[in-house]
Coordinates of C-alpha atoms in Angstrom, one line a residue:
Chain A
M168 CA 20.4 6.3 -4.5
R169 CA 23.1 5.0 -2.2
F170 CA 22.7 3.5 1.3
L171 CA 25.1 2.6 4.0
F172 CA 24.4 -0.6 5.9
L173 CA 25.9 -0.3 9.4
V174 CA 26.2 -3.7 10.9
F175 CA 26.3 -3.6 14.7
D176 CA 27.8 -6.4 16.7
D177 CA 27.7 -7.6 20.3
P178 CA 31.4 -7.1 21.4
Q179 CA 31.2 -9.8 24.1
A180 CA 29.8 -12.4 21.7
A181 CA 32.3 -11.4 19.1
A182 CA 35.2 -12.0 21.5
A183 CA 33.8 -15.5 22.3
L184 CA 33.8 -16.7 18.6
T185 CA 36.0 -19.7 17.8
D186 CA 38.5 -19.5 15.0
E187 CA 36.3 -21.7 12.9
Q188 CA 33.3 -19.4 13.4
R189 CA 35.4 -16.4 12.5
H190 CA 36.5 -18.1 9.3
E191 CA 32.9 -19.0 8.4
Y192 CA 31.8 -15.4 8.9
A193 CA 34.6 -14.0 6.8
T194 CA 33.6 -16.4 4.0
A195 CA 30.0 -15.4 4.2
F196 CA 31.0 -11.7 4.3
R197 CA 33.0 -12.1 1.0
D198 CA 30.2 -14.1 -0.6
Y199 CA 27.7 -11.3 0.2
A200 CA 30.0 -8.7 -1.3
V201 CA 30.4 -10.8 -4.4
M202 CA 26.6 -11.1 -4.7
L203 CA 26.2 -7.3 -4.4
R204 CA 28.8 -6.9 -7.1
D205 CA 27.1 -9.4 -9.4
R206 CA 23.8 -7.6 -9.1
G207 CA 25.5 -4.2 -9.7
R208 CA 24.7 -3.0 -6.2
Y209 CA 28.2 -2.9 -4.7
V210 CA 29.9 0.4 -3.9
D211 CA 32.3 -0.5 -1.0
S212 CA 32.5 -2.6 2.2
A213 CA 34.8 -3.4 5.0
G214 CA 34.9 -5.1 8.4
L215 CA 36.0 -3.1 11.3
D216 CA 38.7 -4.3 13.8
D217 CA 38.0 -4.6 17.5
P218 CA 37.0 -1.3 19.2
A219 CA 40.0 -1.8 21.5
T220 CA 42.2 -0.9 18.5
A221 CA 40.4 2.5 18.0
T222 CA 42.1 5.8 18.4
V223 CA 40.1 9.0 18.8
V224 CA 41.3 12.4 17.6
R225 CA 39.4 15.7 18.2
P226 CA 39.3 17.9 15.1
G227 CA 40.5 21.4 15.8
D228 CA 43.0 21.0 18.6
G229 CA 44.1 17.5 17.5
M230 CA 44.0 16.0 20.9
V231 CA 44.5 12.2 20.6
T232 CA 43.0 9.6 23.0
D233 CA 43.2 5.9 23.2
G234 CA 40.2 3.6 22.8
P235 CA 36.7 3.8 21.4
Y236 CA 34.8 7.0 21.9
A237 CA 32.2 5.4 24.2
E238 CA 31.7 2.0 25.8
A239 CA 28.7 0.4 24.3
T240 CA 26.8 -2.9 24.4
E241 CA 26.9 -3.0 20.7
H242 CA 29.5 -1.6 18.3
L243 CA 30.0 -1.0 14.6
G244 CA 31.5 -4.2 13.2
A245 CA 31.2 -3.8 9.5
F246 CA 29.7 -1.7 6.7
F247 CA 28.4 -2.1 3.2
H248 CA 27.9 0.8 0.9
V249 CA 25.3 -0.1 -1.7
E250 CA 23.5 1.3 -4.7
C251 CA 19.7 0.7 -4.6
G252 CA 16.6 2.1 -6.3
D253 CA 14.7 2.7 -3.1
L254 CA 14.4 1.8 0.6
D255 CA 12.4 -1.3 -0.1
E256 CA 15.2 -2.8 -2.2
A257 CA 17.7 -1.8 0.4
L258 CA 15.6 -3.5 3.1
T259 CA 15.4 -6.7 1.1
L260 CA 19.2 -6.7 0.6
A261 CA 20.0 -5.8 4.2
K262 CA 17.9 -8.7 5.5
E263 CA 20.6 -11.0 3.8
V264 CA 23.6 -9.4 5.5
P265 CA 25.7 -12.2 7.1
V266 CA 25.7 -12.1 10.8
A267 CA 28.2 -13.6 13.2
T268 CA 27.1 -11.8 16.3
G269 CA 25.1 -9.1 14.6
V270 CA 22.4 -7.5 16.6
R271 CA 21.0 -5.1 14.0
V272 CA 21.7 -3.4 10.6
E273 CA 21.1 0.3 10.4
I274 CA 20.3 1.6 6.9
R275 CA 21.2 5.2 6.2
P276 CA 20.9 7.0 2.8
T277 CA 24.1 8.7 1.9
F278 CA 24.8 11.7 -0.3
S279 CA 28.0 13.3 -1.7
Chain B
M91 CA -22.8 19.7 3.4
D92 CA -21.8 22.6 1.1
T93 CA -20.4 21.9 -2.4
V94 CA -16.7 22.5 -1.5
S95 CA -16.9 20.1 1.6
K96 CA -18.6 17.5 -0.6
A97 CA -15.9 17.9 -3.3
H98 CA -13.2 17.6 -0.5
T99 CA -14.7 14.3 0.8
E100 CA -15.0 12.9 -2.7
H101 CA -11.9 14.1 -4.4
W102 CA -9.1 15.0 -1.9
A103 CA -7.3 11.6 -1.8
R104 CA -7.6 10.9 -5.5
L105 CA -6.3 14.3 -6.5
L106 CA -3.6 14.3 -4.0
A107 CA -2.5 10.8 -5.0
L108 CA -2.3 11.9 -8.6
L109 CA -0.4 15.2 -7.8
V110 CA 2.1 13.2 -5.7
A111 CA 2.7 10.7 -8.5
R112 CA 3.3 13.5 -11.1
L113 CA 5.2 16.0 -8.9
R114 CA 7.0 13.4 -6.8
R115 CA 6.8 15.8 -3.9
L116 CA 4.4 15.0 -1.0
D117 CA 4.8 18.5 0.6
I118 CA 4.3 20.5 -2.5
A119 CA 1.4 18.4 -3.7
E120 CA -0.3 18.7 -0.3
D121 CA 0.2 22.5 0.0
A122 CA -1.0 23.1 -3.6
L123 CA -4.1 21.0 -3.2
A124 CA -5.0 22.6 0.1
D125 CA -4.6 26.0 -1.6
A126 CA -6.9 24.9 -4.5
F127 CA -9.6 24.0 -2.0
A128 CA -9.1 27.3 -0.2
T129 CA -9.6 29.1 -3.5
A130 CA -12.7 27.0 -4.2
V131 CA -14.2 28.2 -0.8
R132 CA -13.6 31.8 -1.9
T133 CA -14.7 31.6 -5.6
W134 CA -17.4 28.9 -6.0
P135 CA -20.0 30.7 -4.0
R136 CA -19.3 33.9 -6.0
D137 CA -18.8 32.5 -9.5
G138 CA -20.7 29.3 -9.3
V139 CA -19.5 25.7 -9.1
P140 CA -17.4 24.7 -12.2
D141 CA -18.8 22.1 -14.6
H142 CA -16.1 19.7 -13.7
P143 CA -15.1 20.4 -10.1
E144 CA -12.5 17.6 -9.9
R145 CA -10.7 18.9 -13.0
W146 CA -11.0 22.5 -11.9
L147 CA -9.4 21.6 -8.6
L148 CA -6.6 19.6 -10.3
T149 CA -5.8 22.4 -12.7
T150 CA -5.8 25.0 -9.9
A151 CA -3.6 22.8 -7.7
R152 CA -1.2 22.1 -10.5
R153 CA -0.8 25.8 -11.3
K154 CA -0.2 26.4 -7.6
A155 CA 2.3 23.6 -7.4
Y156 CA 4.4 25.1 -10.2
D157 CA 4.3 28.5 -8.4
L158 CA 5.5 26.8 -5.3
L159 CA 8.3 24.9 -7.1
R160 CA 9.4 28.1 -8.9
H161 CA 9.5 30.1 -5.7
E162 CA 11.2 27.5 -3.7
S163 CA 14.3 29.0 -2.1
V164 CA 17.5 28.2 -3.8
V165 CA 19.2 28.3 -0.5
A166 CA 17.0 25.9 1.4
R167 CA 17.8 22.2 1.1
K168 CA 15.1 20.8 -1.1
L169 CA 13.6 17.5 -0.4
P170 CA 14.7 14.8 -2.9
L171 CA 12.1 13.6 -5.4
L172 CA 10.0 10.5 -4.4
V173 CA 11.2 7.3 -5.9
T174 CA 8.6 6.0 -8.5
D175 CA 8.6 3.4 -11.1
E176 CA 7.7 5.5 -14.1
V177 CA 9.0 8.5 -15.8
A178 CA 6.7 11.5 -15.2
P179 CA 5.2 13.1 -18.3
A180 CA 6.3 16.6 -19.3
A181 CA 5.0 19.4 -17.2
D182 CA 1.8 20.4 -19.1
E183 CA 0.9 17.2 -20.8
W184 CA -0.5 15.4 -17.8
V185 CA -3.9 16.8 -17.1
E186 CA -5.5 17.9 -20.3
N187 CA -4.6 14.8 -22.2
E188 CA -6.1 12.4 -19.8
V189 CA -9.6 11.2 -20.5
S190 CA -10.2 10.0 -16.9
I191 CA -8.2 11.0 -13.9
P192 CA -6.1 7.9 -12.9
D193 CA -6.5 6.5 -9.4
E194 CA -3.2 6.5 -7.5
R195 CA -4.8 6.3 -4.0
L196 CA -3.4 2.8 -3.2
R197 CA 0.1 4.1 -3.7
L198 CA -0.5 7.0 -1.4
L199 CA -2.0 4.6 1.2
F200 CA 0.9 2.1 1.1
T201 CA 3.5 4.9 1.2
C202 CA 1.8 6.5 4.2
C203 CA 1.8 3.1 6.0
H204 CA 5.4 2.1 5.3
P205 CA 6.9 0.2 8.2
A206 CA 10.0 2.5 8.1
L207 CA 7.8 5.1 9.7
A208 CA 6.8 5.1 13.3
L209 CA 3.3 3.7 13.9
E210 CA 2.0 7.0 15.2
A211 CA 3.4 8.8 12.2
R212 CA 1.8 6.3 9.9
V213 CA -1.6 6.9 11.5
A214 CA -1.3 10.7 11.4
L215 CA 0.0 10.7 7.8
T216 CA -2.8 8.4 6.6
L217 CA -5.5 10.6 8.1
R218 CA -3.9 13.7 6.7
M219 CA -3.0 12.5 3.2
V220 CA -5.6 9.8 2.4
G221 CA -8.4 10.9 4.8
G222 CA -7.9 14.6 4.1
L223 CA -8.3 15.6 7.8
T224 CA -6.6 18.8 8.8
T225 CA -3.6 18.7 11.2
G226 CA -5.9 20.4 13.8
E227 CA -8.6 17.7 13.5
I228 CA -6.0 14.9 13.8
A229 CA -4.4 16.6 16.8
R230 CA -7.8 16.9 18.6
A231 CA -8.7 13.3 17.8
F232 CA -5.4 12.1 19.4
L233 CA -5.4 14.6 22.2
V234 CA -2.0 16.1 21.4
P235 CA -1.2 19.8 20.8
E236 CA -1.6 20.9 17.1
P237 CA 2.1 21.9 16.7
T238 CA 3.2 18.5 17.9
M239 CA 0.9 16.8 15.3
G240 CA 2.2 19.2 12.7
Q241 CA 5.8 18.3 13.4
R242 CA 5.0 14.6 13.4
I243 CA 3.4 14.8 10.0
S244 CA 6.1 17.0 8.4
R245 CA 8.9 14.8 9.9
A246 CA 7.2 11.8 8.3
K247 CA 7.0 13.5 4.9
R248 CA 10.7 14.4 5.1
K249 CA 11.6 10.8 6.0
I250 CA 9.7 9.4 3.1
A251 CA 11.6 11.6 0.7
S252 CA 15.0 11.4 2.3
A253 CA 15.1 7.7 3.2
G254 CA 14.0 6.6 -0.3
I255 CA 10.6 5.1 0.7
P256 CA 9.1 4.4 -2.7
Y257 CA 5.7 5.7 -3.9
R258 CA 4.5 2.3 -4.9
V259 CA 2.1 -0.5 -4.1
P260 CA 4.4 -3.4 -3.1
S261 CA 4.1 -6.5 -5.2
G262 CA 4.5 -10.3 -4.9
A263 CA 6.1 -11.6 -1.7
E264 CA 6.1 -8.2 0.0
L265 CA 2.4 -7.5 -0.4
P266 CA 0.8 -9.6 2.3
A267 CA 2.9 -8.2 5.1
R268 CA 2.6 -4.7 3.9
L269 CA -1.1 -5.0 3.4
G270 CA -1.3 -6.2 7.0
G271 CA 0.5 -3.1 8.0
V272 CA -2.0 -0.9 6.2
L273 CA -4.9 -2.7 7.8
A274 CA -3.3 -2.4 11.3
V275 CA -3.2 1.4 10.8
L276 CA -6.8 1.5 9.7
Y277 CA -7.9 -0.6 12.6
L278 CA -5.9 1.5 15.1
V279 CA -7.7 4.6 13.9
F280 CA -11.0 2.8 14.3
T281 CA -10.3 1.5 17.9
E282 CA -8.9 4.9 18.9
G283 CA -12.4 6.2 18.0
Y284 CA -13.9 3.8 20.6
A285 CA -11.3 3.7 23.3
A286 CA -9.9 7.1 24.0
S287 CA -7.0 6.2 26.1
S288 CA -7.9 8.9 28.6
G289 CA -10.4 11.7 29.0
P290 CA -14.0 12.0 29.9
G291 CA -15.8 10.4 26.9
P292 CA -15.3 6.8 25.6
V293 CA -16.8 7.2 22.1
R294 CA -15.4 9.3 19.3
A295 CA -17.5 8.0 16.6
D296 CA -16.2 10.4 14.0
L297 CA -12.8 8.9 14.0
A298 CA -14.4 5.4 13.8
A299 CA -16.5 6.6 10.9
E300 CA -13.4 7.9 9.1
A301 CA -11.6 4.6 9.6
I302 CA -14.6 2.8 8.0
R303 CA -14.6 5.3 5.1
L304 CA -10.8 4.6 4.5
T305 CA -11.3 0.8 4.8
R306 CA -14.2 0.9 2.4
L307 CA -12.0 2.8 0.0
T308 CA -9.3 0.2 0.4
A309 CA -11.8 -2.6 -0.1
A310 CA -13.0 -1.0 -3.3
L311 CA -9.4 -0.6 -4.6
M312 CA -8.4 -4.2 -3.6
P313 CA -11.6 -6.2 -4.2
D314 CA -9.6 -9.5 -4.3
E315 CA -8.2 -9.2 -0.8
P316 CA -10.5 -11.1 1.6
E317 CA -8.6 -9.6 4.6
V318 CA -9.7 -6.1 3.7
A319 CA -13.3 -7.2 3.4
A320 CA -13.0 -9.0 6.8
L321 CA -11.7 -5.9 8.5
L322 CA -14.4 -3.8 6.9
A323 CA -17.1 -6.3 8.2
L324 CA -15.5 -6.2 11.7
M325 CA -15.6 -2.4 11.8
L326 CA -19.2 -2.2 10.5
L327 CA -20.4 -4.8 13.1
Q328 CA -18.7 -3.0 16.0
H329 CA -19.8 0.4 14.7
S330 CA -23.4 -0.7 14.3
R331 CA -23.8 -0.7 18.1
R332 CA -22.5 2.8 18.6
D333 CA -25.9 4.3 19.7
T334 CA -26.4 1.7 22.4
R335 CA -22.9 1.6 24.0
L336 CA -23.8 4.5 26.3
S337 CA -27.0 5.0 28.3
A338 CA -28.8 8.4 28.3
D339 CA -26.8 9.5 31.3
G340 CA -23.5 8.5 29.7
E341 CA -22.9 5.2 31.4
L342 CA -21.3 2.3 29.5
V343 CA -23.7 -0.4 28.6
L344 CA -22.5 -4.1 28.3
L345 CA -23.1 -5.9 25.0
T346 CA -25.7 -8.3 26.5
Q347 CA -27.7 -5.4 27.9
Q348 CA -27.8 -3.2 24.8
D349 CA -31.1 -2.3 23.1
R350 CA -30.6 -4.3 20.0
A351 CA -33.5 -2.6 18.2
R352 CA -31.3 0.5 18.0
W353 CA -28.4 -1.3 16.3
H354 CA -27.8 -0.1 12.7
L355 CA -29.3 -3.0 10.8
D356 CA -28.2 -1.8 7.4
E357 CA -24.6 -1.9 8.5
I358 CA -25.0 -5.3 10.0
A359 CA -26.5 -6.6 6.8
E360 CA -23.6 -5.2 4.8
A361 CA -21.1 -6.9 7.1
L362 CA -22.9 -10.2 6.9
R363 CA -22.9 -10.0 3.1
L364 CA -19.1 -9.3 3.2
L365 CA -18.6 -12.3 5.4
A366 CA -20.9 -14.6 3.5
S367 CA -18.9 -14.4 0.3
R368 CA -15.5 -15.0 1.8
S369 CA -14.5 -15.1 5.4
P370 CA -10.8 -15.9 5.9
A371 CA -9.7 -17.9 9.0
S372 CA -7.5 -15.0 9.9
S373 CA -7.5 -12.7 12.9
Y374 CA -9.8 -10.1 11.4
G375 CA -12.0 -12.8 9.8
L376 CA -12.5 -14.7 13.0
Q377 CA -13.1 -11.5 15.0
A378 CA -15.7 -10.4 12.4
R379 CA -17.4 -13.8 12.6
I380 CA -17.6 -13.5 16.4
A381 CA -19.1 -10.0 16.1
A382 CA -21.5 -11.4 13.5
E383 CA -22.8 -14.1 15.9
H384 CA -23.7 -11.4 18.4
A385 CA -25.3 -9.3 15.6
R386 CA -27.4 -12.3 14.4
A387 CA -29.0 -12.8 17.8
A388 CA -32.2 -10.8 18.0
E389 CA -32.1 -11.0 21.8
A390 CA -29.0 -11.6 24.1
V391 CA -30.4 -14.9 25.3
E392 CA -30.5 -16.2 21.7
T393 CA -26.7 -15.8 21.3
D394 CA -25.0 -19.0 20.0
W395 CA -22.3 -19.1 22.7
A396 CA -21.1 -22.5 21.6
E397 CA -20.3 -21.2 18.2
I398 CA -18.6 -18.1 19.7
C399 CA -16.5 -20.3 21.9
R400 CA -15.4 -22.4 18.9
L401 CA -14.4 -19.2 17.0
Y402 CA -12.6 -17.9 20.0
E403 CA -10.7 -21.1 20.5
E404 CA -9.5 -20.9 16.8
L405 CA -8.6 -17.2 17.3
D406 CA -6.7 -18.1 20.5
R407 CA -4.8 -20.8 18.7
L408 CA -4.0 -18.5 15.8
T409 CA -2.9 -15.4 17.7
G410 CA -1.8 -16.6 21.2
S411 CA -3.0 -13.3 22.4
P412 CA -3.8 -12.9 26.1
V413 CA -6.6 -10.4 25.3
V414 CA -8.2 -13.1 23.1
R415 CA -7.9 -15.6 25.9
L416 CA -9.6 -13.2 28.3
N417 CA -12.6 -12.7 25.9
R418 CA -12.7 -16.5 25.3
A419 CA -13.0 -17.0 29.0
V420 CA -16.1 -14.7 29.1
A421 CA -17.7 -16.6 26.2
V422 CA -17.0 -20.0 27.9
A423 CA -18.6 -18.7 31.2
E424 CA -21.7 -17.7 29.1
R425 CA -21.8 -21.1 27.3
D426 CA -21.4 -23.2 30.5
G427 CA -23.7 -21.1 32.7
N428 CA -21.0 -21.4 35.4
P429 CA -17.6 -19.8 35.7
A430 CA -15.4 -22.8 36.6
A431 CA -13.8 -23.5 33.2
A432 CA -13.6 -19.7 32.4
L433 CA -11.6 -19.0 35.6
G434 CA -9.2 -21.8 34.6
L435 CA -8.6 -20.1 31.2
L436 CA -7.5 -16.9 33.1
D437 CA -4.5 -18.8 34.7
G438 CA -1.3 -17.2 33.6
L439 CA -2.9 -14.0 32.2
E440 CA -2.1 -11.9 35.3
D441 CA 1.5 -11.4 34.1
P442 CA 0.7 -10.1 30.6
L443 CA -2.6 -8.3 31.4
G444 CA -2.3 -7.3 35.0
R445 CA -1.7 -3.7 34.0
T446 CA -5.1 -3.4 32.3
H447 CA -8.4 -2.9 34.1
L448 CA -10.1 -5.4 31.8
F449 CA -8.3 -8.4 33.3
W450 CA -9.3 -7.4 36.8
S451 CA -12.9 -6.5 36.0
T452 CA -13.4 -9.7 34.0
R453 CA -12.0 -11.9 36.8
A454 CA -14.0 -10.0 39.4
E455 CA -17.2 -10.7 37.4
L456 CA -16.4 -14.4 37.2
L457 CA -15.4 -14.7 40.8
H458 CA -18.7 -13.0 41.7
R459 CA -20.6 -15.6 39.7
A460 CA -18.7 -18.3 41.6
G461 CA -19.9 -16.8 44.9
R462 CA -16.4 -15.6 45.8
D463 CA -17.4 -12.0 46.5
T464 CA -14.6 -11.1 48.8
E465 CA -12.0 -11.9 46.1
A466 CA -14.2 -10.2 43.5
A467 CA -14.2 -7.0 45.5
A468 CA -10.4 -7.0 45.7
D469 CA -10.3 -7.4 41.9
Y470 CA -12.8 -4.6 41.3
D471 CA -10.5 -2.3 43.4
R472 CA -7.5 -3.2 41.2
A473 CA -9.6 -2.5 38.1
L474 CA -10.8 0.9 39.5
E475 CA -7.1 1.9 40.0
L476 CA -6.3 1.1 36.3
A477 CA -9.5 2.4 34.5
N478 CA -8.9 5.1 32.0
T479 CA -12.2 6.9 31.5
D480 CA -14.9 8.2 33.9
A481 CA -17.5 6.0 32.3
E482 CA -15.4 2.9 33.0
R483 CA -14.9 4.0 36.6
R484 CA -18.7 4.5 37.1
L485 CA -19.5 1.1 35.6
L486 CA -16.9 -0.6 37.8
T487 CA -18.1 1.3 40.9
S488 CA -21.7 0.2 40.4
R489 CA -20.8 -3.4 39.8
R490 CA -18.6 -3.5 42.9
A491 CA -21.5 -2.0 44.9
A492 CA -23.7 -4.9 43.8
L493 CA -21.5 -7.5 45.5
R494 CA -22.7 -9.0 48.8

């Protein structure tokens, strides 16, 4: 089955990162994705840009607004979509997710 | 006990665990087995008890399960199959061809106690699935309405299937932490039996007895785990005093004043045997050894308080728990014959424990022994505000009245 790892960040701490820290995090992120691929667990992954870059559209009438949907003390900073046998395996992998300012990883089974 | 009830106690968990393994559906397995027992209630008195009750129940439940699966609505979103490690045998092969019925109960237990489930869901699910209690019985034991408990259990079953919680005993590095989680659930069921968080009566021995039954089962299935044996010993020792915890008129009786002749000696003996072979220096192990010291003393005055203080010191160091520190203080006061050192141990506990009546009543007792009755009275007042049960309030009122 497939699981989505939703990596939540602390926006204030993320803004305070130095360039060097950002670079280290990007490297760790890539290494983690490579590890997933090597083990045949990788489906997809991406980092999300700052919430300030977000645009919100309402399905139906198509009304467009600027900014994130809601101000929050934590926001979605990255995701990994993985293929795992069960939740225990997913939990083991999710514990290894690289964190820059990560506060938690939410694991959600996905279906298509 | 009638034959069906006896079969229920003996076979429920084992049959359910096997049905779950083969059907890979918790909900269908549970409904089918409950239906098989309901059929037994109707037919056994009329037709006689079958030669092999366990096999009869399994065959009946299996037939019912296939009915349920066949009639399952095509429209309703079915629960995904449980994740298991092996490929299930073909539909009809798996009962008749087996010489003995395999024991899958540990898998059932570990799945019900998975950390991805909320603690209260783990407790309810374990009592329902492994304990075989009805939803109504569990609801009454935990003082919640039956529909609430029913929802809690079905939500947990759905989560197990949908979230991919495996039907498996964890292995290797995972096992110690996961076993700790299972034991925590069992001990919570036990303590809930003794400390109803509210309501008129403090002792619900049936829940405690059920916890002991489940822990005994776990100990039998995991004979090489000293932690399980230690928890079983701890429960047996505490439970052996059940008949003396309340006086004839329903008042709580302190450990030192209990009638030791009425403690259950066979249970104490079993616990001491469990501890003699292996007694880990873990939280359950140390708590059990402390309880064993009390059980060994034929009279309260013979209690080896020095040894109890030593064990509490070790437990305090291991857990850093404020409740342990509080109990250690009581033991130190008994050992020393004066409360000076004990009162010192209570420093800093007001913050973590100030919301429990036990902190205030313990400090009140120590202050009273130090001749500081005015301060003791104030602490008893705080304890009375926080006490949960009527029996606790009556005990505190009588002790406060004894102050000068």
